[in-house]
Coordinates of C-alpha atoms and ligand atoms in Angstrom, one line a residue:
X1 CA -1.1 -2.9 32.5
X2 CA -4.6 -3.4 30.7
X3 CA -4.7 -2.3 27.2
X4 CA -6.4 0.6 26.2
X5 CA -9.5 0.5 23.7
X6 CA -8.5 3.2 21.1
X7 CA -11.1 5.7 19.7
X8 CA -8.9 8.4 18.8
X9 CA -7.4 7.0 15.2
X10 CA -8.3 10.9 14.1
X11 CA -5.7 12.4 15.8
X12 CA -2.7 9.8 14.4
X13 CA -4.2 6.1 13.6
X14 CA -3.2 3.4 15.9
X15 CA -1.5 0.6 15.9
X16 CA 0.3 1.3 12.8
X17 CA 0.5 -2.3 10.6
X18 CA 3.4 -4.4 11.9
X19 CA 5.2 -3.7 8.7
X20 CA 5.4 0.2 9.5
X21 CA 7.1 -0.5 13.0
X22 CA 9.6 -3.7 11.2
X23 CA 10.3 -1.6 8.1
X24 CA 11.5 1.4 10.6
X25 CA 13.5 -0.5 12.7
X26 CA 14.9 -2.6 9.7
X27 CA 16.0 1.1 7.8
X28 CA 17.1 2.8 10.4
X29 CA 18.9 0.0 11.9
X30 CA 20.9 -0.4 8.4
X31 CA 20.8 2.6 6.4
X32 CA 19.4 5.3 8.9
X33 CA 21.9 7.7 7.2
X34 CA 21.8 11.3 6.0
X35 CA 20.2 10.6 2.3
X36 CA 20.8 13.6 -0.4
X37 CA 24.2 14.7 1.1
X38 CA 26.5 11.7 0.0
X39 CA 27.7 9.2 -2.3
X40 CA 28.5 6.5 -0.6
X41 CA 26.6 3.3 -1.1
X42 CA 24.3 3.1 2.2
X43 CA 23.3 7.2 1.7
X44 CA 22.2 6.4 -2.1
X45 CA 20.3 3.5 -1.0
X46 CA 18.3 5.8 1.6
X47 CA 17.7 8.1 -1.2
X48 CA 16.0 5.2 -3.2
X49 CA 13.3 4.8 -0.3
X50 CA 13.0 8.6 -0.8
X51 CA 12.3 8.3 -4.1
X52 CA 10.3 4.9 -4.0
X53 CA 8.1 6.8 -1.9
X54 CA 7.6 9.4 -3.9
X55 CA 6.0 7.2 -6.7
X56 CA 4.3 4.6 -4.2
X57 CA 2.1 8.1 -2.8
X58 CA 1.9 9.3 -6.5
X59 CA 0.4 6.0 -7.4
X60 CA -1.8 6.0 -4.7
X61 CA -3.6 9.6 -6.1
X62 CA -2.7 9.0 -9.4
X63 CA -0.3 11.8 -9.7
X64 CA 1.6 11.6 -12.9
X65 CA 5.3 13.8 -11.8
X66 CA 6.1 12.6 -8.2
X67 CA 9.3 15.4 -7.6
X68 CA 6.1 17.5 -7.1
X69 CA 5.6 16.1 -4.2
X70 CA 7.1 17.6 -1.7
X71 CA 7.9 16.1 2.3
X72 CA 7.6 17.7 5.0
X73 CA 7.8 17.1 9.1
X74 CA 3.7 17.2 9.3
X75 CA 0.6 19.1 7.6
X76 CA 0.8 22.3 9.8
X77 CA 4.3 22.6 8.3
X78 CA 3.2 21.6 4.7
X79 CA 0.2 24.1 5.6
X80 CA 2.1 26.9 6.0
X81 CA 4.9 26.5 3.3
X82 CA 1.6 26.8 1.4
X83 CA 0.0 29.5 3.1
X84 CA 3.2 31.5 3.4
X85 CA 4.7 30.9 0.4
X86 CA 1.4 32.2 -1.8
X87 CA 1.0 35.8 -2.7
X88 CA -0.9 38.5 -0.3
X89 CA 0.1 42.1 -2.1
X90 CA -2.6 41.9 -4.5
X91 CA -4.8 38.9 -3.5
X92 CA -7.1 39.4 -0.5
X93 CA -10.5 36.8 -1.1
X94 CA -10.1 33.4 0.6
X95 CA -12.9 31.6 1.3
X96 CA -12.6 28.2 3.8
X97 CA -15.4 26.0 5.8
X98 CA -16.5 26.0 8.9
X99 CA -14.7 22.5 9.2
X100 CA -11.2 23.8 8.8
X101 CA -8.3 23.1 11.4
X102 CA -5.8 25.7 12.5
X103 CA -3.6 24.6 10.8
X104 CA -5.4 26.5 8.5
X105 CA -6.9 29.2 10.5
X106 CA -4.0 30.2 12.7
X107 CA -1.3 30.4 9.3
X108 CA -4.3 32.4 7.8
X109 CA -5.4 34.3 11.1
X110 CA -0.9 35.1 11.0
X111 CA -1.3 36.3 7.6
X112 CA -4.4 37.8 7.9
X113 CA -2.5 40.6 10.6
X114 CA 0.1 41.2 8.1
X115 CA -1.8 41.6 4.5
X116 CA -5.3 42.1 5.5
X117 CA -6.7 39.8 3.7
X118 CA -11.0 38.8 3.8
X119 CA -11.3 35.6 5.2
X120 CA -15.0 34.5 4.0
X121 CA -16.7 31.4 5.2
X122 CA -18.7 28.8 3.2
X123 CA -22.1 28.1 4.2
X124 CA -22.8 24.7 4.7
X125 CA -26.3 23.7 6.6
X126 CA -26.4 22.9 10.1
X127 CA -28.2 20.0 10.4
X128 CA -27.4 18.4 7.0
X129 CA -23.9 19.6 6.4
X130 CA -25.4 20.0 2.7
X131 CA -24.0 23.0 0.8
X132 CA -26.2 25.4 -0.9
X133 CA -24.0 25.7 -4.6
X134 CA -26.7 28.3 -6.0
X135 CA -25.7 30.5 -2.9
X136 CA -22.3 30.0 -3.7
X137 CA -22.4 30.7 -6.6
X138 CA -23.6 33.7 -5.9
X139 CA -21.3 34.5 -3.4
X140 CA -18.2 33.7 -5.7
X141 CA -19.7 36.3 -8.2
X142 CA -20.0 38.6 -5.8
X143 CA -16.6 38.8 -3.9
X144 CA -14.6 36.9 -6.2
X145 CA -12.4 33.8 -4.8
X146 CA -8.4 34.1 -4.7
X147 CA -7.6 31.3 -2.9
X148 CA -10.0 28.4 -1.3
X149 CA -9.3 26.1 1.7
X150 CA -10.7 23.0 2.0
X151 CA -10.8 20.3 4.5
X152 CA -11.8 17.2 2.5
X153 CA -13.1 15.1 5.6
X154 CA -14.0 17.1 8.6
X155 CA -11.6 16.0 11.5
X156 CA -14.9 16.4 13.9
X157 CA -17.6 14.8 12.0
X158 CA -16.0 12.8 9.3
X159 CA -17.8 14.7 6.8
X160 CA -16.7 14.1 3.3
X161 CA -17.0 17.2 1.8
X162 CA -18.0 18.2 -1.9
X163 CA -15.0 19.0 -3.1
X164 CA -15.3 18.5 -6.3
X165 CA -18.3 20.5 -6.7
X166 CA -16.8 23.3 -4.6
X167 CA -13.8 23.2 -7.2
X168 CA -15.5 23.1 -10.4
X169 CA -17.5 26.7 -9.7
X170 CA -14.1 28.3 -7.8
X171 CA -12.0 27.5 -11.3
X172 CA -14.2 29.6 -13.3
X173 CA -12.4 32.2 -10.9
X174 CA -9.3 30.7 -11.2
X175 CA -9.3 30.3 -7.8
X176 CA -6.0 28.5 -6.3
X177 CA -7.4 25.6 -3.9
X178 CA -5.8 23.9 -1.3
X179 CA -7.4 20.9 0.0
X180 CA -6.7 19.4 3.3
X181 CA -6.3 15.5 3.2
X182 CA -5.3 14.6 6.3
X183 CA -8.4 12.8 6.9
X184 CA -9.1 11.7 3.7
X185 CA -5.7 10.7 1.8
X186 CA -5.0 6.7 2.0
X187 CA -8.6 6.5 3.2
X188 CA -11.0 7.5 0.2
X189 CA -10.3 7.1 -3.2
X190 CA -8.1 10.3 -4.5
X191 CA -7.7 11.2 -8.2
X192 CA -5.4 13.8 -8.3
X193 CA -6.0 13.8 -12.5
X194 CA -9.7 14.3 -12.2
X195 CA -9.6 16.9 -8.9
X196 CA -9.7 20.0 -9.9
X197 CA -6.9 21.2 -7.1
X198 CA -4.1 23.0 -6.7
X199 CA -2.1 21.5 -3.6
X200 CA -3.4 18.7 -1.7
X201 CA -1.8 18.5 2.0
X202 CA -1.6 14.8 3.3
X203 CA -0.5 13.8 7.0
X204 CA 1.7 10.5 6.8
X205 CA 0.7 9.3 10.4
X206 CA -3.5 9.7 9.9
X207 CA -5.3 7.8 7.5
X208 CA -2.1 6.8 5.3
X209 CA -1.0 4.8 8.7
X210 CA 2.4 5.9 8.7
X211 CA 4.6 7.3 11.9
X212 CA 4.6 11.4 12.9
X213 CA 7.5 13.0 11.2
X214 CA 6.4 12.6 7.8
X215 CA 3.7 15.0 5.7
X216 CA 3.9 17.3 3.2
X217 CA 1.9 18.4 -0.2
X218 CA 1.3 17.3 -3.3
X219 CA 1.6 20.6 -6.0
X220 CA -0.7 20.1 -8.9
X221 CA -0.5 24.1 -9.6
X222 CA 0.7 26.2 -12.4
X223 CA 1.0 29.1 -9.5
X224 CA 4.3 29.1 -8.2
X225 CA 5.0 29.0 -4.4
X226 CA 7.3 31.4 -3.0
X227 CA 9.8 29.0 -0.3
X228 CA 9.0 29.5 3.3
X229 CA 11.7 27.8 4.3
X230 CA 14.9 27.9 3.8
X231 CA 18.4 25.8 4.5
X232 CA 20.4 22.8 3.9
X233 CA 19.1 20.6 1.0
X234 CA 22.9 18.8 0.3
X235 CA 22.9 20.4 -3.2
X236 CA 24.5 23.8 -4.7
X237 CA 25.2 24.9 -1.6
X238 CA 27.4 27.8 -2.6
X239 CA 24.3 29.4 -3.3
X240 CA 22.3 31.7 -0.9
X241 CA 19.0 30.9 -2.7
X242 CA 17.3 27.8 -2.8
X243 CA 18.0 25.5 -5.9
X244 CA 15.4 26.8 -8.2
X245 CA 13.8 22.9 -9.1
X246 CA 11.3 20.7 -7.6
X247 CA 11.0 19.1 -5.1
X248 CA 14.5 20.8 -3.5
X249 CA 13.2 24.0 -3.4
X250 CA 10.5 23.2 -0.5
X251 CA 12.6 20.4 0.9
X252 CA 14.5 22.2 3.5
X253 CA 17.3 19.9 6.0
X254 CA 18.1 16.3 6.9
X255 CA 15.1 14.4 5.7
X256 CA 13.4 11.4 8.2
X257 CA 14.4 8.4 6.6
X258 CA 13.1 6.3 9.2
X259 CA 9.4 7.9 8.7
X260 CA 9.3 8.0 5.2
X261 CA 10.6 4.6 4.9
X262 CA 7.6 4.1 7.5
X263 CA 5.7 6.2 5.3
X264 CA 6.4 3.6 2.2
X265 CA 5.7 0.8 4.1
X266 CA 2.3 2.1 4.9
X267 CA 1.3 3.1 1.7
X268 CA 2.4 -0.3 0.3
X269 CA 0.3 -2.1 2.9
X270 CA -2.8 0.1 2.2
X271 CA -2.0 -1.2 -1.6
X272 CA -2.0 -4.4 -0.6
X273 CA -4.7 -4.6 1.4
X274 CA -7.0 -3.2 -1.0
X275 CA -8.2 1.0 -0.3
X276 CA -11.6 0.0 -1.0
X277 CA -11.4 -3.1 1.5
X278 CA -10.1 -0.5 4.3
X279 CA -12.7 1.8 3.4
X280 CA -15.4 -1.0 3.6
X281 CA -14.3 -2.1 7.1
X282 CA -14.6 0.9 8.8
X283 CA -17.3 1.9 7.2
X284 CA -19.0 -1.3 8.7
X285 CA -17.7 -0.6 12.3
X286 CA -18.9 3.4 11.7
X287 CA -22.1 1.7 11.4
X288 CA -22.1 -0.4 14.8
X289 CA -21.0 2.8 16.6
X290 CA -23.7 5.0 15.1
X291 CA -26.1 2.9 16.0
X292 CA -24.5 1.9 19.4
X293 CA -24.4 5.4 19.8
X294 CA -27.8 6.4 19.0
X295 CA -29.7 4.3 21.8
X296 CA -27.0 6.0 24.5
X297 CA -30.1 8.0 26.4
X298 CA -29.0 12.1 26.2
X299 CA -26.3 11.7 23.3
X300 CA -26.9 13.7 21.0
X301 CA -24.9 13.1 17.0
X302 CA -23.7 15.4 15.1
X303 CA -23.6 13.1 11.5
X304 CA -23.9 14.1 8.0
X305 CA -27.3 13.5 6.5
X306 CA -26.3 10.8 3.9
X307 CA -24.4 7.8 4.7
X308 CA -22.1 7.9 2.6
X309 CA -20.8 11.4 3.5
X310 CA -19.1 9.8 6.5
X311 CA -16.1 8.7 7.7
X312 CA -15.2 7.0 11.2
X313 CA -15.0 10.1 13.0
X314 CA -18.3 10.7 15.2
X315 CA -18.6 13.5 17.1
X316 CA -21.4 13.9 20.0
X317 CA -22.3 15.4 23.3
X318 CA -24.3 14.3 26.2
X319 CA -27.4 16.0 27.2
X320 CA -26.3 15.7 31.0
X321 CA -22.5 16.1 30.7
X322 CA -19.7 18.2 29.9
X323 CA -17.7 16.5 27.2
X324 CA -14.3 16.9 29.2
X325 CA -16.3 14.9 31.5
X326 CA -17.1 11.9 29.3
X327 CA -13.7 11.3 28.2
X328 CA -12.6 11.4 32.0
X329 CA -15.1 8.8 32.6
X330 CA -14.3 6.9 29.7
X331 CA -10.7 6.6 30.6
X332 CA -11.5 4.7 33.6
X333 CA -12.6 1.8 31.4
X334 CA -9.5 2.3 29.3
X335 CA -11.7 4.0 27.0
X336 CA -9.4 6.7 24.9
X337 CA -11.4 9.2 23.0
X338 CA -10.4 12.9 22.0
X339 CA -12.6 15.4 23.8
X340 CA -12.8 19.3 23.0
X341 CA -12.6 21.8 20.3
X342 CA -10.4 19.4 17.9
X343 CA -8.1 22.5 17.1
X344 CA -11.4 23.3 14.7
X345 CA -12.2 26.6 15.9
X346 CA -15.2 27.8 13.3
X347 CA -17.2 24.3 13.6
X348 CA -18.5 24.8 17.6
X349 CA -20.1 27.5 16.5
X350 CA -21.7 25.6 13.7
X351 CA -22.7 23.1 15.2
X352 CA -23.5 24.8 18.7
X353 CA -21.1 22.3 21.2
X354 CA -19.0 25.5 21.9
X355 CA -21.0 25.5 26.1
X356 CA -20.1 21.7 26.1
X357 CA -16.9 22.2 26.3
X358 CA -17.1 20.7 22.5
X359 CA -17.5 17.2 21.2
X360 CA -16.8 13.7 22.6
X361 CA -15.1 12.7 19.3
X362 CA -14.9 8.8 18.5
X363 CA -12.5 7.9 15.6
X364 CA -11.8 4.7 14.3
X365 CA -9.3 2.6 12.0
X366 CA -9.2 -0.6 10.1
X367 CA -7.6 -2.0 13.6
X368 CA -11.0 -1.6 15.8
X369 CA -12.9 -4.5 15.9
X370 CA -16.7 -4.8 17.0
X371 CA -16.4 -6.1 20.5
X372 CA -14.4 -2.7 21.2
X373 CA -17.5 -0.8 19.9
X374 CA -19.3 -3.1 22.0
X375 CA -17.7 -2.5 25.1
X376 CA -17.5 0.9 24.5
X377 CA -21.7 0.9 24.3
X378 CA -22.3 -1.1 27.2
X379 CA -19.3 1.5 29.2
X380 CA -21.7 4.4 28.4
X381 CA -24.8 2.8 29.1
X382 CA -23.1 1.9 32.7
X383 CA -22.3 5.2 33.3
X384 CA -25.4 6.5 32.9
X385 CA -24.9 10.1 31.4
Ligands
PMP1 N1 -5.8 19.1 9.1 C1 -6.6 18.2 9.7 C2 -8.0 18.1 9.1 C3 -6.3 17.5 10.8 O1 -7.1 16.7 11.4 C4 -5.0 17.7 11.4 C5 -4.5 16.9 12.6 N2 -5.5 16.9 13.6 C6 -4.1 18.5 10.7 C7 -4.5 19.2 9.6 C8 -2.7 18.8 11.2 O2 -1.9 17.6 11.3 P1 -0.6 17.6 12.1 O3 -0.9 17.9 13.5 O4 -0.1 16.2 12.0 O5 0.3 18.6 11.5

């Protein structure tokens, strides 16, 4: 079987390191028991890789109380514990980008049937991606923000977004904020002391290398959800409600303890290895592919104006080619690549690629290497698009 040449690391990064698929096998070879619902010597020990993990992600971001944060089976599900669990009666402004995913926009689309609620989009520019803060300004004091969804790297262009700039005017509101970093966390730098946030969403299997099966949120906020979910946690269970105390009351049935072990190793690799030093890599390979890219005859980019608004997700279409198209073609080199809408349903119309079919979307990882972008260059130049 020939190997395939992986440019899809946005929707789940792979290979995982070696130590993610050892350190799985190992736990749940050994103690892949049900952790939180006994006392025995092999169940505690799986609740200490629980726990480990806990303050290995909270070290990562800098988060100071790790029972706030809270696992679940992926980001859609952490998404709409969030999105479910806030309050609708009496607050009816949210405000998101035209980068959000529906994991966003479906949950809010749901709720927006049931409460109706406003659902404003930020204006970003086309070309640029740069965001016009006087206008939003203005539009904040205007219709005033209640809650704010962010993505904090666009899953179709890579774009980093301002985050911190968008969060500083929507606190004058009080505005609850919910960023979206399952393209960013274990990738960029995160400072969950300095970001002005309520809950950030990460995706263990994206850019923190771990397997599917583990996600969840970080809750920085003095709101208090309302549970979504509700179930077995292995404690107090004579009573009907949830236990009342973090992170329990989110934490509904038997927990993966072969992901979130998975989960630990990653995050302890990315330690090791140095954030800044994965960061720097494919930073260097999104380089080689933009430029690759660029002298393709007929591709057209779709790339944040300043460099270092990007990420190693490149989104493009071909002037003579329907984007479905492209990946089909690809795939007879063993090219994989992600072609579509990305589940992003407000950026085609941003950016125009909704008569493509949408983008051909290139992602990388720390595991791509430069002859793969070369090959993949001298595939499209064969082809001829
Ligand atoms: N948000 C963004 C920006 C994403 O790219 C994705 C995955 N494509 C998700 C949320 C949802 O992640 P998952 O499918 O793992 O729940």
């Amino acid at each position: 079987v020939s190997q395939t040449i992986y440019f899809d690391n946005a929707a789940t990064t792979f290979p995982k390191p070696e130590i993610v698929y050892e350190t799985m096998d190992k736990v749940y070879r050994s103690i892949g028991v049900n952790a939180g619902r006994s006392s025995y010597r092999i169940a505690r020990e799986a609740n200490e890789i629980i726990n480990e993990t806990r303050t290995n992600l909270a070290k990562l971001v800098n988060f100071k109380t790790p029972n706030r944060i809270v696992f679940a089976p992926s980001a859609t599900i952490a998404m709409n514990q969030i999105i479910n669990g806030l309050k609708w009666d009496d607050r009816k402004t949210v405000y998101v980008t035209p980068f959000e995913h529906n994991a966003i926009m479906r949950p809010l689309h749901y709720i927006q049937k049931k409460h109706h609620i406003d659902i404003e989009i930020i204006q970003f520019d086309e070309k640029s991606f740069e965001i016009d803060m006087e206008n939003l300004k203005i539009n904040f004091s205007q219709k005033r923000p209640d809650y704010i969804f962010l993505s904090h790297v666009s899953n179709v262009t890579g774009y980093i977004l301002p985050v911190e700039l968008i969060a500083e005017v929507a606190k004058k509101y009080n505005a609850v904020i919910i960023l979206d970093c399952a393209q960013s966390m274990g990738l960029l730098p995160i400072d969950t002391e300095k970001l002005d946030v309520d809950y950030l969403v990460f995706a263990g299997h994206k850019t923190l290398y771990g397997p599917f099966g583990i996600a969840g949120f970080i809750d920085k906020s003095d709101f208090k959800l309302s549970y979504f979910l509700a179930g077995g946690t292995g404690s107090d269970s004579l009573n009907l409600d949830m236990p009342d105390y973090y992170p329990t009351i989110y934490e509904v049935a038997s927990p993966n303890i072969q992901a979130i072990a998975g989960l630990n190793a990653a995050i302890k690799w990315i330690d090791e290895t140095g954030i800044d030093n994965i960061r720097i890599r494919e930073e260097e390979l999104t380089l080689r592919l933009t430029e690759g890219l660029s002298g393709i005859y007929g591709a057209k980019l779709y790339l944040p104006k300043k460099e270092t608004d990007r990420t190693g997700i490149i989104s493009c279409t071909f002037d003579d080619a329907d984007s479905n198209e492209v990946g089909k073609l690809l795939d007879e080199y063993s090219i994989a690549v992600r072609t579509g809408y990305h589940c992003a349903p407000n950026i085609h119309n941003f950016l125009s690629t909704t008569a493509k079919g949408g983008t051909v979307r290139f992602s990388l990882s720390y595991f791509n290497t430069v002859e793969e972008i070369e090959y993949l260059i001298n595939c499209l130049t064969d082809l001829d698009l």
